[in-house]
Short mmCIF file of C-alpha atoms in Angstrom, two decimals:
data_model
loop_
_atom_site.label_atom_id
_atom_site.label_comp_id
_atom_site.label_asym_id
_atom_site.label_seq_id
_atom_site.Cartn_x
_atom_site.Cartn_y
_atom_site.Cartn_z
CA UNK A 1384 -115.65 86.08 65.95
CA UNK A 1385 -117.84 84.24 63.40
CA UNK A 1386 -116.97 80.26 63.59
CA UNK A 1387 -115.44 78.42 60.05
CA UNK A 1388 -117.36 75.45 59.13
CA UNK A 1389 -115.04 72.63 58.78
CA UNK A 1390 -114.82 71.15 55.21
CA UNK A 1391 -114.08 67.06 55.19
CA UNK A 1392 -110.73 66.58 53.44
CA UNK A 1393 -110.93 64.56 50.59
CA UNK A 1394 -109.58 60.72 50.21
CA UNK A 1395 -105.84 60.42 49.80
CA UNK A 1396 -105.01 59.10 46.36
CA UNK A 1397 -102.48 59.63 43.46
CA UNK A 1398 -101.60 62.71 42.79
CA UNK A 1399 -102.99 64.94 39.59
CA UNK A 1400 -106.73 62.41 40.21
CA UNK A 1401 -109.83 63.58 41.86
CA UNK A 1402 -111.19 61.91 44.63
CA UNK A 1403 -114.34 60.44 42.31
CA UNK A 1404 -111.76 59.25 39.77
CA UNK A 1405 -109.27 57.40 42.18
CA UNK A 1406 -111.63 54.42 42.90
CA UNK A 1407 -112.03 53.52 39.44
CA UNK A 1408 -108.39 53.15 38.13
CA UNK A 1409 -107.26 50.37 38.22
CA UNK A 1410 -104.10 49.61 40.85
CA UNK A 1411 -100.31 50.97 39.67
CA UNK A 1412 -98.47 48.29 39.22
CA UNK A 1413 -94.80 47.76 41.10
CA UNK A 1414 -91.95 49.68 39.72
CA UNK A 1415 -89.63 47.36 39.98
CA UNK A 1416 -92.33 44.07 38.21
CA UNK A 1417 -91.90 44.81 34.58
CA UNK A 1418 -88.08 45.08 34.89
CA UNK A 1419 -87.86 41.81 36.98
CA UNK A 1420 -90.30 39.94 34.60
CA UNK A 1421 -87.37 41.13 31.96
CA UNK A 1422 -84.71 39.97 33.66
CA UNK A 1423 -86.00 36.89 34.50
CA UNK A 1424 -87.03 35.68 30.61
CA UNK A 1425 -83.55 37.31 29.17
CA UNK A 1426 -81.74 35.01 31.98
CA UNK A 1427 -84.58 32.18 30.88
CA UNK A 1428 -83.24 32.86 27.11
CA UNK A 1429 -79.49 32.72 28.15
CA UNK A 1430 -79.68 29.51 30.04
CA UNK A 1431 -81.89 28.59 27.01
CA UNK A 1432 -79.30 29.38 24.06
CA UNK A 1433 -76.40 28.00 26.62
CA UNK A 1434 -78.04 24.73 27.15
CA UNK A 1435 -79.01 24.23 22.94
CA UNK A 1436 -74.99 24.48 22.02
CA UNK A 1437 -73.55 22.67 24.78
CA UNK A 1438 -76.05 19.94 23.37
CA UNK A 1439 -74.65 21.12 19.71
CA UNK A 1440 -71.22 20.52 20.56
CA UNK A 1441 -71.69 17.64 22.48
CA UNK A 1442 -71.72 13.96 20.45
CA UNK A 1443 -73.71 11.00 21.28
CA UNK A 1444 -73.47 7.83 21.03
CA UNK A 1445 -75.01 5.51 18.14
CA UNK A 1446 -78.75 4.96 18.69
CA UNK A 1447 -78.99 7.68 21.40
CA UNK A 1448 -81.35 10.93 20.51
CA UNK A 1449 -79.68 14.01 19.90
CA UNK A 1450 -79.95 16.26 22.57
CA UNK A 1451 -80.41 13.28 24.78
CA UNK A 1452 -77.27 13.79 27.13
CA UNK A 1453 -78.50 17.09 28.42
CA UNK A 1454 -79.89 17.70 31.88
CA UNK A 1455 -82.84 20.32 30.74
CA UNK A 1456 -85.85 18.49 29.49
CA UNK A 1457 -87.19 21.13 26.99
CA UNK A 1458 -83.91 21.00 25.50
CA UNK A 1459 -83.89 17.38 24.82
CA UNK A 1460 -87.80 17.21 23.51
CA UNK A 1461 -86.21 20.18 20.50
CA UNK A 1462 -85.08 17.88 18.34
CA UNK A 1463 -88.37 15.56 18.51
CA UNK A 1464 -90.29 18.89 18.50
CA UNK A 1465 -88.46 20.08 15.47
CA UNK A 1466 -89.05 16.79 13.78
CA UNK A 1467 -92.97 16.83 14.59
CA UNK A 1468 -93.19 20.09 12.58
CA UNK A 1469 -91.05 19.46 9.81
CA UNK A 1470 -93.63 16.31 9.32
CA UNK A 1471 -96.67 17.75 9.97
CA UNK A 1472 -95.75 20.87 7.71
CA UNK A 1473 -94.14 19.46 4.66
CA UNK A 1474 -96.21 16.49 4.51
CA UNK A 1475 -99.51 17.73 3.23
CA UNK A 1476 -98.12 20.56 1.35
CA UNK A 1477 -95.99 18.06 -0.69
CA UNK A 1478 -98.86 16.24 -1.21
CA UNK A 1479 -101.00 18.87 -2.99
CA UNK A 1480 -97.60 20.54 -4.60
CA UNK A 1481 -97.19 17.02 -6.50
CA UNK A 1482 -100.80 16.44 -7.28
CA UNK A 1483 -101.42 19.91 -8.73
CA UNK A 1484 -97.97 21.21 -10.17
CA UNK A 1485 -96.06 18.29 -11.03
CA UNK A 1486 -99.54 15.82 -11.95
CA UNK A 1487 -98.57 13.04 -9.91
CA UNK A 1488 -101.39 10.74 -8.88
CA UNK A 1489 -102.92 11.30 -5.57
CA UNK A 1490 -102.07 7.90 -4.27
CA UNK A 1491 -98.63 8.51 -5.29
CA UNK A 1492 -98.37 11.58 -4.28
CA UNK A 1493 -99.09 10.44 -0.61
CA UNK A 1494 -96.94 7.50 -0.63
CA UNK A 1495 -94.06 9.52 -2.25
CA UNK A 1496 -94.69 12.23 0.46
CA UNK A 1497 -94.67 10.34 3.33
CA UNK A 1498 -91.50 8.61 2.50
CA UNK A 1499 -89.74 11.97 2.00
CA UNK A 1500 -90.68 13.79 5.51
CA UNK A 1501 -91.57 10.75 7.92
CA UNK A 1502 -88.72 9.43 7.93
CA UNK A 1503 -87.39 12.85 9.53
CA UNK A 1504 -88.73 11.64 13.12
CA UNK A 1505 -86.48 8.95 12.64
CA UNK A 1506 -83.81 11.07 12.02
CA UNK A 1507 -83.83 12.18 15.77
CA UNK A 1508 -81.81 8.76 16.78
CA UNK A 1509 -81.09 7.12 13.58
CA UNK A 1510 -79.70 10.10 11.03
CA UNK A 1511 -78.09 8.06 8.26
CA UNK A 1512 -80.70 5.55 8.35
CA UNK A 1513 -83.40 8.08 8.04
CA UNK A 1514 -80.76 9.87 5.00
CA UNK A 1515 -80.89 6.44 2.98
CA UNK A 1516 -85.17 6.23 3.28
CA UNK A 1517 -85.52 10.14 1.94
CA UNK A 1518 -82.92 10.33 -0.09
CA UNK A 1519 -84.32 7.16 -2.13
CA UNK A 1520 -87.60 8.93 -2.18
CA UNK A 1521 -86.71 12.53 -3.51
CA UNK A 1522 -85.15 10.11 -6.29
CA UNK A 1523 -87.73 8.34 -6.65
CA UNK A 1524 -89.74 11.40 -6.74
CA UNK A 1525 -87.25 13.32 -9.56
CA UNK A 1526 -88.15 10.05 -11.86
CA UNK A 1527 -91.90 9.68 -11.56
CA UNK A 1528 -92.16 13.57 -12.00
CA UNK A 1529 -90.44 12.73 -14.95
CA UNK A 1530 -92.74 10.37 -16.48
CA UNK A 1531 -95.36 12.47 -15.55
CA UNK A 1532 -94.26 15.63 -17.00
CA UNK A 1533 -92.69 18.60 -15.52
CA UNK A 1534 -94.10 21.64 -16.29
CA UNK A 1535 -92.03 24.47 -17.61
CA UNK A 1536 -90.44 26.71 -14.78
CA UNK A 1537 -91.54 24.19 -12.19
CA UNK A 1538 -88.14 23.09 -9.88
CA UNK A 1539 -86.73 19.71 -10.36
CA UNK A 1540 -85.55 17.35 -9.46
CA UNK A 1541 -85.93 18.17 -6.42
CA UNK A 1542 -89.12 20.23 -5.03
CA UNK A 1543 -88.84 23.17 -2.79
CA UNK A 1544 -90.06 21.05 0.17
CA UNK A 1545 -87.78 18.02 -0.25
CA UNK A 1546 -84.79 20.78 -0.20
CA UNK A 1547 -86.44 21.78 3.08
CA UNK A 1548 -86.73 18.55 4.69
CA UNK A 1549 -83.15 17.18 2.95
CA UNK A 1550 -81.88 20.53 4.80
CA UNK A 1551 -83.24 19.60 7.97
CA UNK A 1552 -81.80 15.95 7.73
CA UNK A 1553 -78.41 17.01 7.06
CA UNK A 1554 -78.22 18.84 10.19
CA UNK A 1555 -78.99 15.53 12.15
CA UNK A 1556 -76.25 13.63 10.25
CA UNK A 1557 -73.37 16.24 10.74
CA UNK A 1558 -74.78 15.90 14.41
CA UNK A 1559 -74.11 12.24 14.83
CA UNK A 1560 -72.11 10.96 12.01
CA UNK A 1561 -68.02 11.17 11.29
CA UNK A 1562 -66.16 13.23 8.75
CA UNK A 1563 -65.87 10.58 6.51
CA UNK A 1564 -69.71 9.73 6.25
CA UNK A 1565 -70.48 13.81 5.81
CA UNK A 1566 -68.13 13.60 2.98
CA UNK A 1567 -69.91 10.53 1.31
CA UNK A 1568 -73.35 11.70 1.82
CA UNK A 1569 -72.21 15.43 0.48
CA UNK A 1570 -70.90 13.76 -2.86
CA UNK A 1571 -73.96 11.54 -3.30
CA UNK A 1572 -75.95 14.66 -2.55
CA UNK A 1573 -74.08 16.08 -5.49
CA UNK A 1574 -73.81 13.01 -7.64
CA UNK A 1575 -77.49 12.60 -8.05
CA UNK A 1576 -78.04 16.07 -8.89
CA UNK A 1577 -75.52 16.22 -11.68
CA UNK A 1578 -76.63 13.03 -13.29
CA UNK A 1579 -80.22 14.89 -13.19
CA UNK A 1580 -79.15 17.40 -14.63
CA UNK A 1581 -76.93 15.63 -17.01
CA UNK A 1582 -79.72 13.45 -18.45
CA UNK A 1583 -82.67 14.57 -17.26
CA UNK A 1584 -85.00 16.15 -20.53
CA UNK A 1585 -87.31 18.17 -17.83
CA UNK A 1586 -87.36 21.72 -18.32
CA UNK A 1587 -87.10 24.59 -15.72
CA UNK A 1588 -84.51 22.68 -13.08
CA UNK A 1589 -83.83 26.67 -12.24
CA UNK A 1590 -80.41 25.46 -10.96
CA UNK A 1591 -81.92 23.57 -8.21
CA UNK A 1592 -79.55 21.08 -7.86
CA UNK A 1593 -76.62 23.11 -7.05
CA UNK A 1594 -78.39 25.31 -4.70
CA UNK A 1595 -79.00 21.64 -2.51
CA UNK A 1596 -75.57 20.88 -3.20
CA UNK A 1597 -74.32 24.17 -1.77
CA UNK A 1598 -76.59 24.57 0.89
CA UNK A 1599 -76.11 21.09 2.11
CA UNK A 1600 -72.36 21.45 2.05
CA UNK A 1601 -72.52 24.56 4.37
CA UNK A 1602 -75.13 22.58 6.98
CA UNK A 1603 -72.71 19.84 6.41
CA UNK A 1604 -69.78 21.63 7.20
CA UNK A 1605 -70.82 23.82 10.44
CA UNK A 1606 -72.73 20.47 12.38
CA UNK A 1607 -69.78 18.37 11.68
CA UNK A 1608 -67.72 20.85 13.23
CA UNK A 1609 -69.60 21.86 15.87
CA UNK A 1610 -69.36 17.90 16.48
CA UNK A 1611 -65.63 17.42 16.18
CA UNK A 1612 -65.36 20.60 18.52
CA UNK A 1613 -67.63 18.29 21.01
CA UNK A 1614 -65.04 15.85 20.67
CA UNK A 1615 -62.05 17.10 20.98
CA UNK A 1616 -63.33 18.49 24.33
CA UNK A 1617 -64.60 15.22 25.76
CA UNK A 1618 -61.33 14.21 24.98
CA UNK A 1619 -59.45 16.76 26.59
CA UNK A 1620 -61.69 16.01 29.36
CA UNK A 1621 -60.87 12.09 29.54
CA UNK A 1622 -57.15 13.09 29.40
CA UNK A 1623 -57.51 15.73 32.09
CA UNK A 1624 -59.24 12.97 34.14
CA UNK A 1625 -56.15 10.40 33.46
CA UNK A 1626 -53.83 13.22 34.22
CA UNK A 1627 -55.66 13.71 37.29
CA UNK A 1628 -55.69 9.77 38.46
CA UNK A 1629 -52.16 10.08 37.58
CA UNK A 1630 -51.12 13.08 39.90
CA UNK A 1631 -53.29 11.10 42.38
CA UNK A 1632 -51.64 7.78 42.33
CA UNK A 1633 -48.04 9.51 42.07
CA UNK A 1634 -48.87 11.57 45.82
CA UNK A 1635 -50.37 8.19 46.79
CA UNK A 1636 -46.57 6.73 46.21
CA UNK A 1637 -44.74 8.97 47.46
CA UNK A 1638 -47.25 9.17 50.86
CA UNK A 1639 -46.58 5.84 51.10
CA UNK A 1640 -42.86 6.24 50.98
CA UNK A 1641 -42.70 9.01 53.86
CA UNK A 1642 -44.85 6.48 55.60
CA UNK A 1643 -42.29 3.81 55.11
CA UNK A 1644 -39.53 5.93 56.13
CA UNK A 1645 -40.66 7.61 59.25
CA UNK A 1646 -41.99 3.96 60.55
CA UNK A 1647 -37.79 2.82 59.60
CA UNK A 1648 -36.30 5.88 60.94
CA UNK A 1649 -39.23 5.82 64.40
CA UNK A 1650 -40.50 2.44 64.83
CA UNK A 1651 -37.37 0.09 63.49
CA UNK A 1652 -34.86 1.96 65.49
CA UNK A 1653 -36.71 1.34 68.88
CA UNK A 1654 -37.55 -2.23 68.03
CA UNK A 1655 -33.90 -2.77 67.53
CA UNK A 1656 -32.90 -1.17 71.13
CA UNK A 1657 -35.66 -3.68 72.65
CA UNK A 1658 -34.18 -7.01 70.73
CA UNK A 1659 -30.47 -6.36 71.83
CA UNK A 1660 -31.65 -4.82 75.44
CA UNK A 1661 -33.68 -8.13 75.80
CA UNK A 1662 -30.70 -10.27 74.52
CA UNK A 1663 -28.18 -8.42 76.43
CA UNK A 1664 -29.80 -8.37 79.99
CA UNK A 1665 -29.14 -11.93 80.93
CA UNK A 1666 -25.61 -11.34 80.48
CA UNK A 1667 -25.72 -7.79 81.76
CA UNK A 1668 -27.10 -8.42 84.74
CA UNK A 1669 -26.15 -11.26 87.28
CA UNK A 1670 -28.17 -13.31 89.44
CA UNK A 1671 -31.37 -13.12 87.57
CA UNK A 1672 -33.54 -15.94 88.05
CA UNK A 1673 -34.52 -18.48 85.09
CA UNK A 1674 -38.31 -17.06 84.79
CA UNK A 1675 -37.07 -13.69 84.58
CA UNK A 1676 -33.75 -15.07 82.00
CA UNK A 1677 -37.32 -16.80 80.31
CA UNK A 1678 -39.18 -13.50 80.18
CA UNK A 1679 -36.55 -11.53 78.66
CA UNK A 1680 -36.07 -14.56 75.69
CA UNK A 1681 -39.57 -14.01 75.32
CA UNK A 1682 -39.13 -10.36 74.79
CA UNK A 1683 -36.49 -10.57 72.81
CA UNK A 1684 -38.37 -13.01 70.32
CA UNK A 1685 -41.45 -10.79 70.40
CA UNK A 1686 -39.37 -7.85 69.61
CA UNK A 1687 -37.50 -9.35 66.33
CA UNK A 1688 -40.81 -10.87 64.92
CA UNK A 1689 -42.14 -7.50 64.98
CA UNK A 1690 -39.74 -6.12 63.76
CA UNK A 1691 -39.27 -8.67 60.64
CA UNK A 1692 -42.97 -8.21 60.34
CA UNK A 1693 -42.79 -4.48 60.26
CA UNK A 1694 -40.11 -4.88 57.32
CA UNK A 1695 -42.78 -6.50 55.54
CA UNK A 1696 -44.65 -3.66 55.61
CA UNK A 1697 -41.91 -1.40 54.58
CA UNK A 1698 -41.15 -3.66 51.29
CA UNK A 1699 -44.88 -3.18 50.78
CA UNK A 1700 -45.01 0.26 51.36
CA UNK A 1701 -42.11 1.51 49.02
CA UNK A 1702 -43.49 -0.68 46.49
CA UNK A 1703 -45.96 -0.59 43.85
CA UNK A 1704 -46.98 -3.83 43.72
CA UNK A 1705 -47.38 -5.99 46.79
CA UNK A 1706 -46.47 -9.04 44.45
CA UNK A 1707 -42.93 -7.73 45.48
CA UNK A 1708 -42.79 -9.16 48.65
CA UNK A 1709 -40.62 -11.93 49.04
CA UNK A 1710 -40.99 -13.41 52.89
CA UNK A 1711 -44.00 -15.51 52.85
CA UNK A 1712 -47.04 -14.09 54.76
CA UNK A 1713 -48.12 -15.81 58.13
CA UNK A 1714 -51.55 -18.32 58.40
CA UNK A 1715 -53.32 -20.51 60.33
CA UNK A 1716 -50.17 -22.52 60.89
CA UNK A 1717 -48.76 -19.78 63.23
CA UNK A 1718 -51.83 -19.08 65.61
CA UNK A 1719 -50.24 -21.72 68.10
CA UNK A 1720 -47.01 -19.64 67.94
CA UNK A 1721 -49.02 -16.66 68.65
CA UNK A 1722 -51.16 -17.87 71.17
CA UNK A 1723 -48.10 -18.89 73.01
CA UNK A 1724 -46.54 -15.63 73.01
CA UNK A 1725 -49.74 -14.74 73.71
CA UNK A 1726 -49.46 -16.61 76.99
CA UNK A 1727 -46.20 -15.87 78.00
CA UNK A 1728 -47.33 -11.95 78.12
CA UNK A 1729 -49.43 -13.37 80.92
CA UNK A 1730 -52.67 -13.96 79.18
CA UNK A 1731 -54.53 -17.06 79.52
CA UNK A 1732 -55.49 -18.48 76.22
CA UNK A 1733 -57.40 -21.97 75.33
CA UNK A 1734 -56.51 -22.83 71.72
CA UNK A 1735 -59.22 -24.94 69.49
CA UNK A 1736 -57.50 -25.45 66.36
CA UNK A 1737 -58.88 -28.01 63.75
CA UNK A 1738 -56.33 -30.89 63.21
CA UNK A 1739 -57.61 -31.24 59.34
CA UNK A 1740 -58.40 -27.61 57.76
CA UNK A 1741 -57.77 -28.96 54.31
CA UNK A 1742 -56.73 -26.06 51.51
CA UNK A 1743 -57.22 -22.75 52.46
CA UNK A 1744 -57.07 -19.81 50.21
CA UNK A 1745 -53.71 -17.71 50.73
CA UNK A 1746 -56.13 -14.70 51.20
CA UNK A 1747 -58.59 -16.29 54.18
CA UNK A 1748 -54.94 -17.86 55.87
CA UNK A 1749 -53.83 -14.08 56.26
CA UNK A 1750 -56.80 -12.70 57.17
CA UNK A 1751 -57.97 -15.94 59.91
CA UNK A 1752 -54.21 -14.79 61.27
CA UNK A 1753 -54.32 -11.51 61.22
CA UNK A 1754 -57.85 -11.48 63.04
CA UNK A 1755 -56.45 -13.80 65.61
CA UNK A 1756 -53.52 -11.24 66.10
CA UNK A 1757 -55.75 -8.42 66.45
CA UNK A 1758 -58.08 -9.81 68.92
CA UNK A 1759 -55.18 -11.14 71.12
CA UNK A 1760 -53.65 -7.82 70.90
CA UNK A 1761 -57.06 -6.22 72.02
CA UNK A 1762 -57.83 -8.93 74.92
CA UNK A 1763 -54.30 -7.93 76.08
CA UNK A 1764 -54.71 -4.23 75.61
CA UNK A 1765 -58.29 -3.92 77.25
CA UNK A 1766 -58.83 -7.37 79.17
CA UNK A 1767 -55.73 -7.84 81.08
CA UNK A 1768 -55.62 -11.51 82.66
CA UNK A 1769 -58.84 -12.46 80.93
CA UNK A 1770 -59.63 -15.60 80.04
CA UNK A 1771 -59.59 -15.95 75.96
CA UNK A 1772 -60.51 -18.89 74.04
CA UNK A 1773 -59.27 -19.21 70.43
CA UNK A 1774 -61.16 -21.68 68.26
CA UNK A 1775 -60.37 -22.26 64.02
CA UNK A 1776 -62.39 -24.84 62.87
CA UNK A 1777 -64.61 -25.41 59.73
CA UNK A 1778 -68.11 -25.29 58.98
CA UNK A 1779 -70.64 -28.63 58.96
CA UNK A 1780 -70.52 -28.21 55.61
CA UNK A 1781 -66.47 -27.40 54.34
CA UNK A 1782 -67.61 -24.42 52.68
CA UNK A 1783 -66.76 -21.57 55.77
CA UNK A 1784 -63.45 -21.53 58.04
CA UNK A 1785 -64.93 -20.15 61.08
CA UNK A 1786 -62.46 -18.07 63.42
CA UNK A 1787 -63.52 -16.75 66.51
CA UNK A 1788 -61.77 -15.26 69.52
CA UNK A 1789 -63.70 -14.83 72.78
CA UNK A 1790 -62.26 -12.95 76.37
CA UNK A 1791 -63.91 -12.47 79.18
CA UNK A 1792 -63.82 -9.49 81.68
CA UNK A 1793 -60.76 -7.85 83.19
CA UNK A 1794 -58.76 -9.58 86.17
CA UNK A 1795 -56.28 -6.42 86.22
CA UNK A 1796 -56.22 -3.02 86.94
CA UNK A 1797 -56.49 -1.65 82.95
CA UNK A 1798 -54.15 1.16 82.23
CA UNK A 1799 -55.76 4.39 81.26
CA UNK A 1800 -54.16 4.71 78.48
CA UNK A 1801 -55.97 1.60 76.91
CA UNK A 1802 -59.61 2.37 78.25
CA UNK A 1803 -60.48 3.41 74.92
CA UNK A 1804 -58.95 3.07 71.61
CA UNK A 1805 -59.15 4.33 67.97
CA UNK A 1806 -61.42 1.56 66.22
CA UNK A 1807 -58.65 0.66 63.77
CA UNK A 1808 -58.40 -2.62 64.61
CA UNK A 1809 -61.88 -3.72 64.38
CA UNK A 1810 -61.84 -1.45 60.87
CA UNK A 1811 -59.25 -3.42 59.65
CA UNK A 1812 -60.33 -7.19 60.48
CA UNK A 1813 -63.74 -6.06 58.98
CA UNK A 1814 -62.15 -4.97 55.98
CA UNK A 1815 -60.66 -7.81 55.56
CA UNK A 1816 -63.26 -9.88 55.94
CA UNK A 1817 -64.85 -8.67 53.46
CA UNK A 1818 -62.50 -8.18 50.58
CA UNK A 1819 -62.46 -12.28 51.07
CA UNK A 1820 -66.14 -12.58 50.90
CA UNK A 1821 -66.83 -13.16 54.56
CA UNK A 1822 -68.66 -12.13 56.86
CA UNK A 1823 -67.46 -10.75 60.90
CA UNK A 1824 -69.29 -10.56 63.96
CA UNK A 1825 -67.79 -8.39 66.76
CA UNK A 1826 -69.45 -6.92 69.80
CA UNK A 1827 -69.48 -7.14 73.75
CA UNK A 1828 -70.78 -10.09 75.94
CA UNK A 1829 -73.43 -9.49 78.90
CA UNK A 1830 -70.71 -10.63 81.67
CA UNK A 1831 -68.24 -7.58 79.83
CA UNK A 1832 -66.02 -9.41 77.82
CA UNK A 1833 -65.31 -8.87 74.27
CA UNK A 1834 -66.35 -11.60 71.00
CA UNK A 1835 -64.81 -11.33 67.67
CA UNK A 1836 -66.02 -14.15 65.46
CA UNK A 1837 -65.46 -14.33 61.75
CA UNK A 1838 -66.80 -16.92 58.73
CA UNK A 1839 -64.36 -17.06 55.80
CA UNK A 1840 -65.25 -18.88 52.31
CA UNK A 1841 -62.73 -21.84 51.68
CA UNK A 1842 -64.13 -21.94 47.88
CA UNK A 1843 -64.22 -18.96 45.62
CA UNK A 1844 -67.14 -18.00 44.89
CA UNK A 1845 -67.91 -18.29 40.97
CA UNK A 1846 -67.88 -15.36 39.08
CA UNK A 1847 -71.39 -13.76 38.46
CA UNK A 1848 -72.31 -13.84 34.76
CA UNK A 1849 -72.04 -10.57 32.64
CA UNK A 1850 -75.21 -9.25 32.23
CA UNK A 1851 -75.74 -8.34 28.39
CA UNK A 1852 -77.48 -4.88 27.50
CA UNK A 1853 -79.36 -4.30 23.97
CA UNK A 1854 -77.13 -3.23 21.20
#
């Protein structure tokens, strides 16, 4: 059996090429790149044409560039690129157009074409400004080509490029400026045309006048209410936000009205049974001895100011207005009354009041009482039989009322269910602390106790000037 010689296979490539072609094509590209490169500029052009008439139908404010409220930056450099070209492609060609059709001097000519398309860059912020410069100029313009002769056939009195650029202007003034305005600008637009034409002797005006009138009109028209359309939706938005506020405030109401009544129908109703069971027990029970006749007095009283307190907070609560409430608020003037029931609980308290405070703000007496309450109510709740020291005094200087409340550590077994608690308390002083303007200092002490110290302002601080923008 004769052997086969083996034949080298040849190089795998596409199919339909020889191996000595393959290497020099050049690679296939992916079959899915072209149609992705697609997709990606037809979403580009979408996002694109979205993002041009949201800024269409959106108004701005005086003195603000169009376009200048929108988010994309190549859509707010349009309007400046737009302006850029109408200048730098009107300007010379109105230039030669006068010079050589209409025989306007060359020095006129330039200064008579820059006043008719520069002012377009202006237009950008400052429409109707910018309407006032050109229009005066294509007037200007009609009446020196007048002097100067207009040839037969040649437009006037306007020239094909101030229709361009007075096209161009009139869609940055139905941008910006109100119906009313439009309408004055339109009729001036069409004043000045007639009167032209009216008593103008120049020959070929070709109907130019009307055209501008027309065409203006239309530009006029469609910017003005693409603008109006802007508004009515940014005010459909404010009321929607009112609306809104409004929904929020009215659930805020009647939150604060459940609140009210489950603390009446919870909280009130077990306060009550305490005050009469404290009353009654004296008489209920015989034999008692005097400190324990004392303790229940104390419980009793205890009891009803907490619960007169607590009505407080209902009359708050199912009101609107917190002007509504008619019992006058605690202060400084009842931290001895507190401290003593303070003491009767079984907590030893040293009270440093000031003998002179002077005026104090209704605001800072609340909130010196209410941080006094709260950090009583904490030594009691987390420091049984600690020593606490209260002190109210004012600064060196009478500006500050300083309040502080300091305990030591625990004498007494603490009850587990007050080893930790929910923060509200210290939220609350600190809050009010610094709706007054104050300033609070709260934290533990090396030997474990517990310091809450507080500087309220006795004066008001003065009002800081309004600071005053550009107009």
């Amino acid at each position: 059996m004769s052997s086969v010689p083996s034949v080298p296979l040849p190089p795998k490539g596409p199919p339909g090429l020889s191996p000595v072609d393959s290497p020099s094509l050049p690679p296939r590209p992916a079959p899915g790149g072209v149609t992705a490169s697609a997709g990606r500029v037809r979403r580009f052009t979408r996002e694109a044409v979205h993002a041009v008439g949201v800024a269409l139908s959106t108004p701005t404010e005086p003195g603000a560039p169009l376009f200048g409220q929108v988010s994309s930056r190549w859509v707010r450099l349009t309007p400046y690129v737009l302006a850029v070209a109408f200048v730098v492609s009107l300007l010379p060609v109105t230039v030669v157009v006068l010079v050589n059709d209409y025989g306007v001097n060359g020095g006129v000519a330039g200064l008579l074409a820059t006043a008719q398309t520069a002012p377009l860059l202006m237009a950008v912020s400052r429409p109707l400004q910018a309407w006032w410069v050109v229009f005066a100029a294509d007037v200007l313009g009609a009446l020196v080509a007048v002097n100067t002769g207009v040839p037969e056939g040649r437009p006037w009195p306007w020239t094909p490029m101030a229709v361009v650029g007075y096209l161009g202007l009139m869609l940055a003034v139905g941008l910006r400026e109100q119906r009313r305005t439009l309408m004055s600008v339109w009729l001036v637009t069409g004043a000045a045309g007639f009167a032209f034409e009216l008593f103008g002797e120049a020959g070929g005006g070709g109907g130019v006048p009307l055209v501008l009138f027309v065409l203006s009109g239309v530009v006029l028209l469609v910017t003005g209410m693409l603008r109006e359309r802007g508004d009515a939706q940014r005010r459909l938005v404010e009321q929607e936000t009112i609306s809104e506020a409004e929904r929020s405030r009215r659930t805020l109401l009647e939150e604060r009205a459940r609140i009210a009544r489950e603390l009446h129908d919870v909280v009130a109703h077990h306060m009550s049974v305490i005050t009469v069971q404290a009353d009654s027990a004296p008489y209920r029970i015989q034999g008692i001895p005097d400190a324990a006749r004392e303790e229940f007095s104390s419980i009793a009283a205890s009891a009803r100011e907490s619960l007169a307190e607590m009505r407080r907070l209902l009359t708050v609560l199912r009101s609107e207005n917190v002007e509504d409430e008619r019992a006058p608020q605690p202060g400084i003037g009842r931290v001895q009354q507190l401290v003593e029931a303070t003491i009767r609980a079984g907590l030893p308290v040293e009270l440093s009041l000031a003998a002179d405070l002077g005026p104090v703000p209704q605001a800072v007496d609340l909130s010196a009482y209410r941080i006094v309450q709260e950090g009583l109510a904490n030594a009691v709740r987390h420091a049984p039989g600690a020593r606490t020291r209260v002190s109210v005094s004012r600064s060196p200087n009478l500006e500050w009322l300083i309040v502080l409340v300091v305990n030591g550590p625990p004498t007494e077994p603490i009850s587990p269910l007050e080893t930790s608690g929910t923060g509200h308390g210290l939220i609350g002083m600190r809050e009010r602390v610094r709706l007054t303007g104050g300033r609070l200092d709260t934290g533990p002490l090396p030997d474990g106790g517990f310091r809450v110290a507080a500087r309220l302002p006795l004066i008001a601080p003065l009002p800081r000037p309004a600071r005053r923008g550009l107009s």
